[in-house]
Tab-separated table of C-alpha atoms and ligand atoms in Angstrom:
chain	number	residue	atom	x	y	z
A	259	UNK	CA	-9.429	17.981	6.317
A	260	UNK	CA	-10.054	21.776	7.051
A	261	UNK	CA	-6.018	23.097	7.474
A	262	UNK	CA	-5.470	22.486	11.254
A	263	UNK	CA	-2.216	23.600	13.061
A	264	UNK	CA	-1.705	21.258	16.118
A	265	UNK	CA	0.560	21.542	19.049
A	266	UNK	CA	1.260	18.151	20.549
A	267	UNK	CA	2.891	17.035	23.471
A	268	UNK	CA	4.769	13.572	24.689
A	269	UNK	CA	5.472	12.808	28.576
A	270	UNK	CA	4.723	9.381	28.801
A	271	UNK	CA	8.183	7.503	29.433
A	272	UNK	CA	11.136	9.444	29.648
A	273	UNK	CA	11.354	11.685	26.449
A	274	UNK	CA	9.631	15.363	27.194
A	275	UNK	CA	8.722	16.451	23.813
A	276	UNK	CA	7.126	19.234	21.492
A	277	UNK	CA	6.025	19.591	17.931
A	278	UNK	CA	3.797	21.938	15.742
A	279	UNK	CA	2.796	19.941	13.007
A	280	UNK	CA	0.303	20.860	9.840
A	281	UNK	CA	-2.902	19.251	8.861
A	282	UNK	CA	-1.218	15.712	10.706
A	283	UNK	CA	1.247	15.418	8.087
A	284	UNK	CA	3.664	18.352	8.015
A	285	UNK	CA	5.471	18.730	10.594
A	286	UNK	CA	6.846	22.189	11.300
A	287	UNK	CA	8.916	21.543	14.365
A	288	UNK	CA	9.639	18.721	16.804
A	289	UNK	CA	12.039	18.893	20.067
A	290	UNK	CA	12.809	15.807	21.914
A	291	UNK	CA	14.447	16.664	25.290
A	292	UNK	CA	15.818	13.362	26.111
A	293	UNK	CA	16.330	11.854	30.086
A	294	UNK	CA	18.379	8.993	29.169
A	295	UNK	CA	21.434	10.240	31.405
A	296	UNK	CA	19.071	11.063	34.184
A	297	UNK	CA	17.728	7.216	34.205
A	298	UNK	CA	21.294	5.538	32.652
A	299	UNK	CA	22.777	5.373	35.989
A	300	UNK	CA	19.579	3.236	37.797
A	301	UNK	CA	19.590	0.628	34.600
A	302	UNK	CA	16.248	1.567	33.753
A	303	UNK	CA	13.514	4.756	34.162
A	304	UNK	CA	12.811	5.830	37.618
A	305	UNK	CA	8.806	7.170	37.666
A	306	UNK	CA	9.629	9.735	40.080
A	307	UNK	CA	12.774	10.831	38.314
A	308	UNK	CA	10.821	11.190	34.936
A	309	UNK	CA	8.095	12.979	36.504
A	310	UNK	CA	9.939	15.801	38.055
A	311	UNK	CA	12.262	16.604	34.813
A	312	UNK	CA	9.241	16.869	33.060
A	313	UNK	CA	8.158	19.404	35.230
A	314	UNK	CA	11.952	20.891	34.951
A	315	UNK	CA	11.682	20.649	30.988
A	316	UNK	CA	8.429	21.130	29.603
A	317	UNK	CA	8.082	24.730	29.377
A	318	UNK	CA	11.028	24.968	27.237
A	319	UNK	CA	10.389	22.452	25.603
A	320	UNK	CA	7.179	23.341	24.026
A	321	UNK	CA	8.154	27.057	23.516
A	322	UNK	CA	11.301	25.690	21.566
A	323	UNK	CA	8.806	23.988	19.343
A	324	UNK	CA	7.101	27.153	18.807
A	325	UNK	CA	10.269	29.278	18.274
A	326	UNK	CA	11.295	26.714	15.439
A	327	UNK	CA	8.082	26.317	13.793
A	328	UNK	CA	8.223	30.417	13.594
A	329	UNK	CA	4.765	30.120	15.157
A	330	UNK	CA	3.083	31.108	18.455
A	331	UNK	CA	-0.155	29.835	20.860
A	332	UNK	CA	-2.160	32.326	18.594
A	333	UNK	CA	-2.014	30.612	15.366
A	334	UNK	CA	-2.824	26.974	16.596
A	335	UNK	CA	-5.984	25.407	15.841
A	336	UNK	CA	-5.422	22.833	19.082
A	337	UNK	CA	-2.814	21.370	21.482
A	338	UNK	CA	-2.492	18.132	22.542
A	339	UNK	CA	-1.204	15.274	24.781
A	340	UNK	CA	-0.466	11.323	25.302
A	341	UNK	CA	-2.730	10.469	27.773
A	342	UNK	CA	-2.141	6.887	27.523
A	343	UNK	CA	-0.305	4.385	28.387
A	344	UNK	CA	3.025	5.267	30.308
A	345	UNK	CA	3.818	6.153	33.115
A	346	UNK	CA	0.835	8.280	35.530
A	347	UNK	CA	3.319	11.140	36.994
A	348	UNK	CA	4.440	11.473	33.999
A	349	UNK	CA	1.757	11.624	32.033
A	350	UNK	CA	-0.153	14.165	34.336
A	351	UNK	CA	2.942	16.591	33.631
A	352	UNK	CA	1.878	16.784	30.001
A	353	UNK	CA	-1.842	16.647	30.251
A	354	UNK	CA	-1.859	19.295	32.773
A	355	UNK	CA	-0.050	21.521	30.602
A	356	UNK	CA	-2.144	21.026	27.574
A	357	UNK	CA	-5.303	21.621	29.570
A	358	UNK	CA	-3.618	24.329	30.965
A	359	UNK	CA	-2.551	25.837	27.683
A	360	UNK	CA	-6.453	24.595	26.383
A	361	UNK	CA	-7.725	26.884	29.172
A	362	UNK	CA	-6.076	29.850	29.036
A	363	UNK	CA	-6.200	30.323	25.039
A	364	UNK	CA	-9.559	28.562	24.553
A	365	UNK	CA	-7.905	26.175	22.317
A	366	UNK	CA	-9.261	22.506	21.967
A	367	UNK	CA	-7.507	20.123	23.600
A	368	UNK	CA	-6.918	16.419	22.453
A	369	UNK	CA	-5.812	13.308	24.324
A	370	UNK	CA	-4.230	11.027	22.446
A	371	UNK	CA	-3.046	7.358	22.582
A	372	UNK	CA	0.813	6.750	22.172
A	373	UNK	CA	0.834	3.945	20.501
A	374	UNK	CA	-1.858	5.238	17.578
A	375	UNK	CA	0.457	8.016	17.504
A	376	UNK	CA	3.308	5.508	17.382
A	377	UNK	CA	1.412	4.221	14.253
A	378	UNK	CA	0.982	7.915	12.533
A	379	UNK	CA	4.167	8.623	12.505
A	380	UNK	CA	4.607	6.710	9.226
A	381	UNK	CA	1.781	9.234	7.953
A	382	UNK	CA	4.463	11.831	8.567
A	383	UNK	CA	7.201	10.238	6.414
A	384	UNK	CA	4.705	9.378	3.779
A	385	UNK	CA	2.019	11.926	3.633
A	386	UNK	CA	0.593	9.804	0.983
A	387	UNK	CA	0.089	6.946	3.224
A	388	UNK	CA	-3.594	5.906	3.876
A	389	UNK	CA	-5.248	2.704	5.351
A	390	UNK	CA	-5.757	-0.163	5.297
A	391	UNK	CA	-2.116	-1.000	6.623
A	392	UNK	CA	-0.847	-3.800	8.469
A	393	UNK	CA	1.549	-2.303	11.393
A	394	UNK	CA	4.046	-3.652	14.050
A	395	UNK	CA	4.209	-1.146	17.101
A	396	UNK	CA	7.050	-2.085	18.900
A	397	UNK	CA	8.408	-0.094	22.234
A	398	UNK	CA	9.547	-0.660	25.386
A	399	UNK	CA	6.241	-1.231	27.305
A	400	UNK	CA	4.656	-2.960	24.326
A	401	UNK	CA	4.617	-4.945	20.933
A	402	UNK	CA	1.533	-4.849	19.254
A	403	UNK	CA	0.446	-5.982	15.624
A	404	UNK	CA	-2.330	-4.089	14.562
A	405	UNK	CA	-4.735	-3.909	11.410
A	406	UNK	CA	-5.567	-0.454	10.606
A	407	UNK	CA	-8.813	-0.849	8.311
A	408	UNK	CA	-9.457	2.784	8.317
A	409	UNK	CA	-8.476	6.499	10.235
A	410	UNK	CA	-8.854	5.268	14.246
A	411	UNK	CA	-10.630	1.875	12.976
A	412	UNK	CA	-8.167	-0.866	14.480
A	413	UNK	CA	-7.535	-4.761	15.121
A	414	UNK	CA	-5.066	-5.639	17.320
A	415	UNK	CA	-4.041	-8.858	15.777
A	416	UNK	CA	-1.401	-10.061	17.802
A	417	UNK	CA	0.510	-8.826	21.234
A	418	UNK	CA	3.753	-9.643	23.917
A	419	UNK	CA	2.377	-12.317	26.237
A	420	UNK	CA	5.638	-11.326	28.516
A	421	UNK	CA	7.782	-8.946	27.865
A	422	UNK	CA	7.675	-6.275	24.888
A	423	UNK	CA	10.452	-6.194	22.440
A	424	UNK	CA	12.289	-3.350	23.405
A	425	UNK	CA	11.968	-4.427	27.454
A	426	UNK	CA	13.780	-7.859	26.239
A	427	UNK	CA	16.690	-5.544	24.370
A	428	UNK	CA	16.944	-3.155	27.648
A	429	UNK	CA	17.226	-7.101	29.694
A	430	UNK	CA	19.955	-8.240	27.650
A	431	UNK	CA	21.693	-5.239	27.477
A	432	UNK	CA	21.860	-5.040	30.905
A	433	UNK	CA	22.473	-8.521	31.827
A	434	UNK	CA	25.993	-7.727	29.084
A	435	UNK	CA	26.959	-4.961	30.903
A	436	UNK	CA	26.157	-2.414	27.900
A	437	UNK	CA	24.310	0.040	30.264
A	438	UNK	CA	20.555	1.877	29.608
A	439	UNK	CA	18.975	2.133	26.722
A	440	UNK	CA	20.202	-1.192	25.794
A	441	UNK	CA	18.366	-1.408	22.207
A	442	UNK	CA	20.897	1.182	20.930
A	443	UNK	CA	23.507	-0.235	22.729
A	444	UNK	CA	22.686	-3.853	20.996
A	445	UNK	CA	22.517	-2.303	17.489
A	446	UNK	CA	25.222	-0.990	17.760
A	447	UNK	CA	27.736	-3.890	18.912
A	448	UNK	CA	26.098	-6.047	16.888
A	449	UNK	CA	25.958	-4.112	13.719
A	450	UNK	CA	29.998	-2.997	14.504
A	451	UNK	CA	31.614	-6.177	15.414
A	452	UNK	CA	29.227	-9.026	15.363
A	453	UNK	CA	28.430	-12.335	14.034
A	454	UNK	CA	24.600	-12.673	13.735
A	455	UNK	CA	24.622	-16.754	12.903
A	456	UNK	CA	27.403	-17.092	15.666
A	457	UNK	CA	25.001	-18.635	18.352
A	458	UNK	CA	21.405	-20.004	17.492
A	459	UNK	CA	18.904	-18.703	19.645
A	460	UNK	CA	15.173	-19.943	19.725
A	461	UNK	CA	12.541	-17.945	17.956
A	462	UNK	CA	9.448	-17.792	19.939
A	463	UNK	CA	6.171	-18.467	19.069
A	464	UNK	CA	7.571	-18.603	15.551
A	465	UNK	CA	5.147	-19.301	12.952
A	466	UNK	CA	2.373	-20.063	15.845
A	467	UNK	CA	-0.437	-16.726	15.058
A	468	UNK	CA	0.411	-13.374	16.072
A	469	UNK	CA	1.275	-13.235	19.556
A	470	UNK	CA	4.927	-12.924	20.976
A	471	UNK	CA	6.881	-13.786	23.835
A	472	UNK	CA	10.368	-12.871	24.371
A	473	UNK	CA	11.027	-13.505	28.143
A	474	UNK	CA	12.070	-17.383	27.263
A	475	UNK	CA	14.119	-15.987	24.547
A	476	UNK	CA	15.878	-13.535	27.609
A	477	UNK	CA	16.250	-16.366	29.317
A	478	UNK	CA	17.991	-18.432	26.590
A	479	UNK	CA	20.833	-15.677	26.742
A	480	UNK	CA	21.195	-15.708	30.449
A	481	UNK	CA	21.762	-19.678	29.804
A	482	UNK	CA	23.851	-19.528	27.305
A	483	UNK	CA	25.890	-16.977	28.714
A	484	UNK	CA	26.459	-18.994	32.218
A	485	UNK	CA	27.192	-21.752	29.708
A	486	UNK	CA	29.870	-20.049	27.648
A	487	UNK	CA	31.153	-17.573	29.848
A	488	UNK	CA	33.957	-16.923	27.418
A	489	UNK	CA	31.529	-15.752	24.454
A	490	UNK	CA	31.954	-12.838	22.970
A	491	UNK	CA	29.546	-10.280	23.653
A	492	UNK	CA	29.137	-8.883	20.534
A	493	UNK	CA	28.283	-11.917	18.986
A	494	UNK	CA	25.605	-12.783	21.485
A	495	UNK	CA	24.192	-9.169	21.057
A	496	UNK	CA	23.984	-10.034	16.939
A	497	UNK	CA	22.486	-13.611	17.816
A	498	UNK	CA	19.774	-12.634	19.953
A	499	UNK	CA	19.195	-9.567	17.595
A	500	UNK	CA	18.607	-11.700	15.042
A	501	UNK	CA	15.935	-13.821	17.121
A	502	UNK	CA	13.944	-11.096	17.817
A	503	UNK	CA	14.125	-9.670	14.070
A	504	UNK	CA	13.378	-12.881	12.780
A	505	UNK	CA	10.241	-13.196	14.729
A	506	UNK	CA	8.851	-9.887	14.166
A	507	UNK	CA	9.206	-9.845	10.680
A	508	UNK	CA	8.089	-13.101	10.236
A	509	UNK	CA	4.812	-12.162	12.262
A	510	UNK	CA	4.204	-8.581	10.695
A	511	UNK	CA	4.514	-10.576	6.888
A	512	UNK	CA	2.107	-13.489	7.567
A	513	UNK	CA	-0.478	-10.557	9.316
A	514	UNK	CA	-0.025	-8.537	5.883
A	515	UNK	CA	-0.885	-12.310	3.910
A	516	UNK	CA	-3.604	-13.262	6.420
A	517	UNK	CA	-5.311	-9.674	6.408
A	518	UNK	CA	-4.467	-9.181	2.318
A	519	UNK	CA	-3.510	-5.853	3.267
A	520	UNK	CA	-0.238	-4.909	1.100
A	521	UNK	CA	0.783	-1.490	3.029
A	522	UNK	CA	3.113	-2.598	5.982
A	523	UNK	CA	4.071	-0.341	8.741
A	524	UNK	CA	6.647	-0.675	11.684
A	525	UNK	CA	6.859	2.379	14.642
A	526	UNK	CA	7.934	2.674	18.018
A	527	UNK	CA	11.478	3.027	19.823
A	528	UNK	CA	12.911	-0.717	18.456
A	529	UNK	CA	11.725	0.160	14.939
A	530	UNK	CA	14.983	2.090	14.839
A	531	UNK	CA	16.568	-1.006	15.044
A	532	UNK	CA	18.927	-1.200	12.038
A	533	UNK	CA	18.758	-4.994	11.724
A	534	UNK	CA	14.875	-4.631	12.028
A	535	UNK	CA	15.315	-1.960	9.446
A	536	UNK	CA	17.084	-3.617	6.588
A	537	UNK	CA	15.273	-6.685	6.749
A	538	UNK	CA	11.797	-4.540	6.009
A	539	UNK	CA	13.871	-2.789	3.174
A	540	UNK	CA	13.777	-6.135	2.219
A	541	UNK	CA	10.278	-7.397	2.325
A	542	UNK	CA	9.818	-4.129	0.215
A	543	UNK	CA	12.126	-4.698	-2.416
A	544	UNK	CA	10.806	-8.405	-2.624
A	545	UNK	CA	7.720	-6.260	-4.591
A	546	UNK	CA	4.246	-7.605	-3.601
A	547	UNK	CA	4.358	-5.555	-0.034
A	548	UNK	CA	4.649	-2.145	0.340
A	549	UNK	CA	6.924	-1.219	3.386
A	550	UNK	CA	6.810	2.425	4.912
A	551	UNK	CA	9.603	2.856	7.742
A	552	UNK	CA	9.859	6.254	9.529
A	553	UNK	CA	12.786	7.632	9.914
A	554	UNK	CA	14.452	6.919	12.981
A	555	UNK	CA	13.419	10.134	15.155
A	556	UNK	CA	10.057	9.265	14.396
A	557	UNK	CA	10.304	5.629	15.984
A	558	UNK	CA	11.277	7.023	18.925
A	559	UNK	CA	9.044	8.703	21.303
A	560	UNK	CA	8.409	11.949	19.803
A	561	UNK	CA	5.808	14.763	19.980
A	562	UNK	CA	5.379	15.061	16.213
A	563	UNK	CA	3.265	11.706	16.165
A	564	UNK	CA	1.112	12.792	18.825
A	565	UNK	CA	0.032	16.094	16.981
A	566	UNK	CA	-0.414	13.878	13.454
A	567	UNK	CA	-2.746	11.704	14.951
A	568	UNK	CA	-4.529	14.369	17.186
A	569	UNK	CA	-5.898	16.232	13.796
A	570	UNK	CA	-7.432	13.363	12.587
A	571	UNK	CA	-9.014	12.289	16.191
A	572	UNK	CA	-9.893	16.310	16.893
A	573	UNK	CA	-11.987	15.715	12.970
A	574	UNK	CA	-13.428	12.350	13.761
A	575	UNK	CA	-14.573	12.821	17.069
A	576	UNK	CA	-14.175	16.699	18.590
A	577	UNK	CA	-12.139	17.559	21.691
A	578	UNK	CA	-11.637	15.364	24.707
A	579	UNK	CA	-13.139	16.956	27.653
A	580	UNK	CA	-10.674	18.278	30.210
A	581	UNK	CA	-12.648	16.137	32.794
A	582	UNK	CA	-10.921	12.749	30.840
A	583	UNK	CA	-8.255	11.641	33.066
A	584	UNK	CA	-4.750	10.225	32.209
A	585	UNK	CA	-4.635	6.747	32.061
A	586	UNK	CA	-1.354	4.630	32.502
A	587	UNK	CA	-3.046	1.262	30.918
A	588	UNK	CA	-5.133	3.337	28.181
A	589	UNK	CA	-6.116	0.004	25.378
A	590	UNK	CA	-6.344	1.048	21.963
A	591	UNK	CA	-9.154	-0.897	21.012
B	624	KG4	O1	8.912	3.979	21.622
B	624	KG4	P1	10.017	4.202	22.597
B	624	KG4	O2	10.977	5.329	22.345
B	624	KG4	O3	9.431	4.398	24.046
B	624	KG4	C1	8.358	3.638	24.503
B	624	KG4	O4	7.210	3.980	24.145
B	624	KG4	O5	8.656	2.628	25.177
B	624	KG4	O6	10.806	2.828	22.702
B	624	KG4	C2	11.878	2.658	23.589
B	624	KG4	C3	12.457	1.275	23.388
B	624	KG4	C4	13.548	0.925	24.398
B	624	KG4	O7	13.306	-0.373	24.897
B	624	KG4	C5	14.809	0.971	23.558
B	624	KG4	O8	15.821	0.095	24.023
B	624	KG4	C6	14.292	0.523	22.203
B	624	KG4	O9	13.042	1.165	22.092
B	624	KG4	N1	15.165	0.956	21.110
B	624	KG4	C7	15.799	0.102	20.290
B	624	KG4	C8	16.583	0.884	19.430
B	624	KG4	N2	16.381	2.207	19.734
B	624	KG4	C9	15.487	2.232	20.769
B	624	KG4	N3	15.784	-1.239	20.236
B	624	KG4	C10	16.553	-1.836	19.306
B	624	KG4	N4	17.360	-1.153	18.449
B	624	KG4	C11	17.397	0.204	18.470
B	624	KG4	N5	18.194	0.863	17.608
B	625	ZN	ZN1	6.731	4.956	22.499
């Protein structure tokens, strides 16, 4: 690949963010303004709240990204944006600027996918990193297993068939009383003071192919909790942790046998989990998979992902047209 300096940009949920990044792999800056407090106080995010603090934010945001990189609009080769999926309002605030900025310095512009840039971000920690590669894209709208034979060749394997992963952490941690995000808040309690064998929670769709569920599992902690209303809460955060670990690595290490791809991937917000985490280190040190985790601000919604994967979609197939739309329930396949 020719060198390409990309500005990208991430609106989709409630994280307005910014990054210059090199030839997809080298990332020169990347600033995450976060919402969380904005949303904490509703439980959950609020579309219309999101939409208008992007509007408040994104300025600085992506001229912060330029100030850090040491770079300006006239030495990037394009700028781009999620289009797809998240949240439409949203979205539109960071398409529209890109287009905008696409317009006014004649620069190409690129829509991306969030979760393919979900899956580049482990291009970023290891700019060795090619396909084929097994990976587990995990977030809060979605939990995905996905063959990557080659650069934007993909299988989705396996999916949610309720909620996604990091939906099922936000439920529980809301139905304990730990407040919004609730992944965090899990990993935390249960990684601090709990007891991860205390209370044996199902494992869904365990060793039946690659799709999930996790709404019975939800459920199972509502139950037990009107059950044992005298639990303690951090144990119930490390047992249904554990459930949800369990299954996911289970499901990500048959895909890698079934597939006989060795390279395994995880991205995406609940990828930071620290349970999820050390049971990959794992699989890795176990020797016949190779495990590449990014580092923690690259599971999370970030900007830097979308400007990896944009270089290799702006080489593969040109610009998107300014005409393309946003689009909230954007596939990947
Ligand atoms: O990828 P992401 O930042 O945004 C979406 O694309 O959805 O993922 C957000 C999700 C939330 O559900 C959040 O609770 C979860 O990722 N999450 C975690 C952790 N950090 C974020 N879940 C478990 N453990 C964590 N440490
Ligand atoms: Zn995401």
């Amino acid at each position: 690949m020719n060198r390409v300096r990309v500005l990208g940009i991430e609106t989709s949920c409630d994280e307005t963010a910014a990054a210059i990044v090199d030839d997809g792999r080298l990332v020169r800056s990347s600033v995450v303004a976060s919402q969380a407090d904005l949303h904490a106080r509703y439980g959950g995010v609020v579309p219309e709240i999101a939409s208008r603090a992007h509007v408040e934010l994104i300025c600085d945001v992506i001229e912060q990204s330029l100030v850090e990189a040491g770079s300006s609009f006239d030495e990037l080769e394009a700028i781009a944006a999620v289009r797809g999926p998240g949240l439409a309002g949203a979205l539109l605030v960071g398409v529209s600027a890109a287009k905008a900025i696409s317009i006014a310095r004649g620069l190409p512009y690129v829509g991306v996918h969030h979760h393919e840039a979900h899956l580049y971000a482990a291009m970023i920690e290891d700019p060795e990193l090619e396909p084929p590669l097994v990976t587990l894209i995990v977030s809060g709208g979605h939990t995905l297993l996905v063959a990557m034979d080659d650069h934007g060749s993909y299988r989705v394997l396996g999916e949610t068939v309720d909620d996604a992963a990091g939906e099922a952490f936000d439920k529980v941690a809301r139905f304990l009383g730990l407040g919004y995000p609730g992944g965090p808040a899990i990993d935390r309690l249960a990684r601090e003071e709990g007891d991860a064998e205390a209370i044996r929670f199902p494992r869904p769709m365990r060793g039946e192919g690659h799709d999930f569920s996790f709404s019975g599992l939800k459920t199972a902690v509502v139950q037990y909790v009107r059950k044992h209303p005298e639990a303690d809460v951090a144990d119930i955060a490390a047992s249904f942790q554990a459930a949800v670990v369990d299954v996911l690595v289970d499901k990500l290490v048959g895909a890698a046998r079934e597939t006989g791809i060795d390279t395994i991937v995880a991205g995406g917000g609940v990828a930071a989990n620290s349970a999820l985490r050390a049971r990959l280190v794992e699989v890795g040190a176990a020797g016949d998979l190779r495990v590449v985790l990014p580092g923690i601000a690259l599971c999370t919604d970030n900007a830097a992902m979308v400007a990896a994967v944009a270089a290799y979609r702006l080489a593969a197939d040109g610009p998107t047209p300014l005409e393309a739309p946003v689009v909230p329930n954007l596939r990947l396949v």
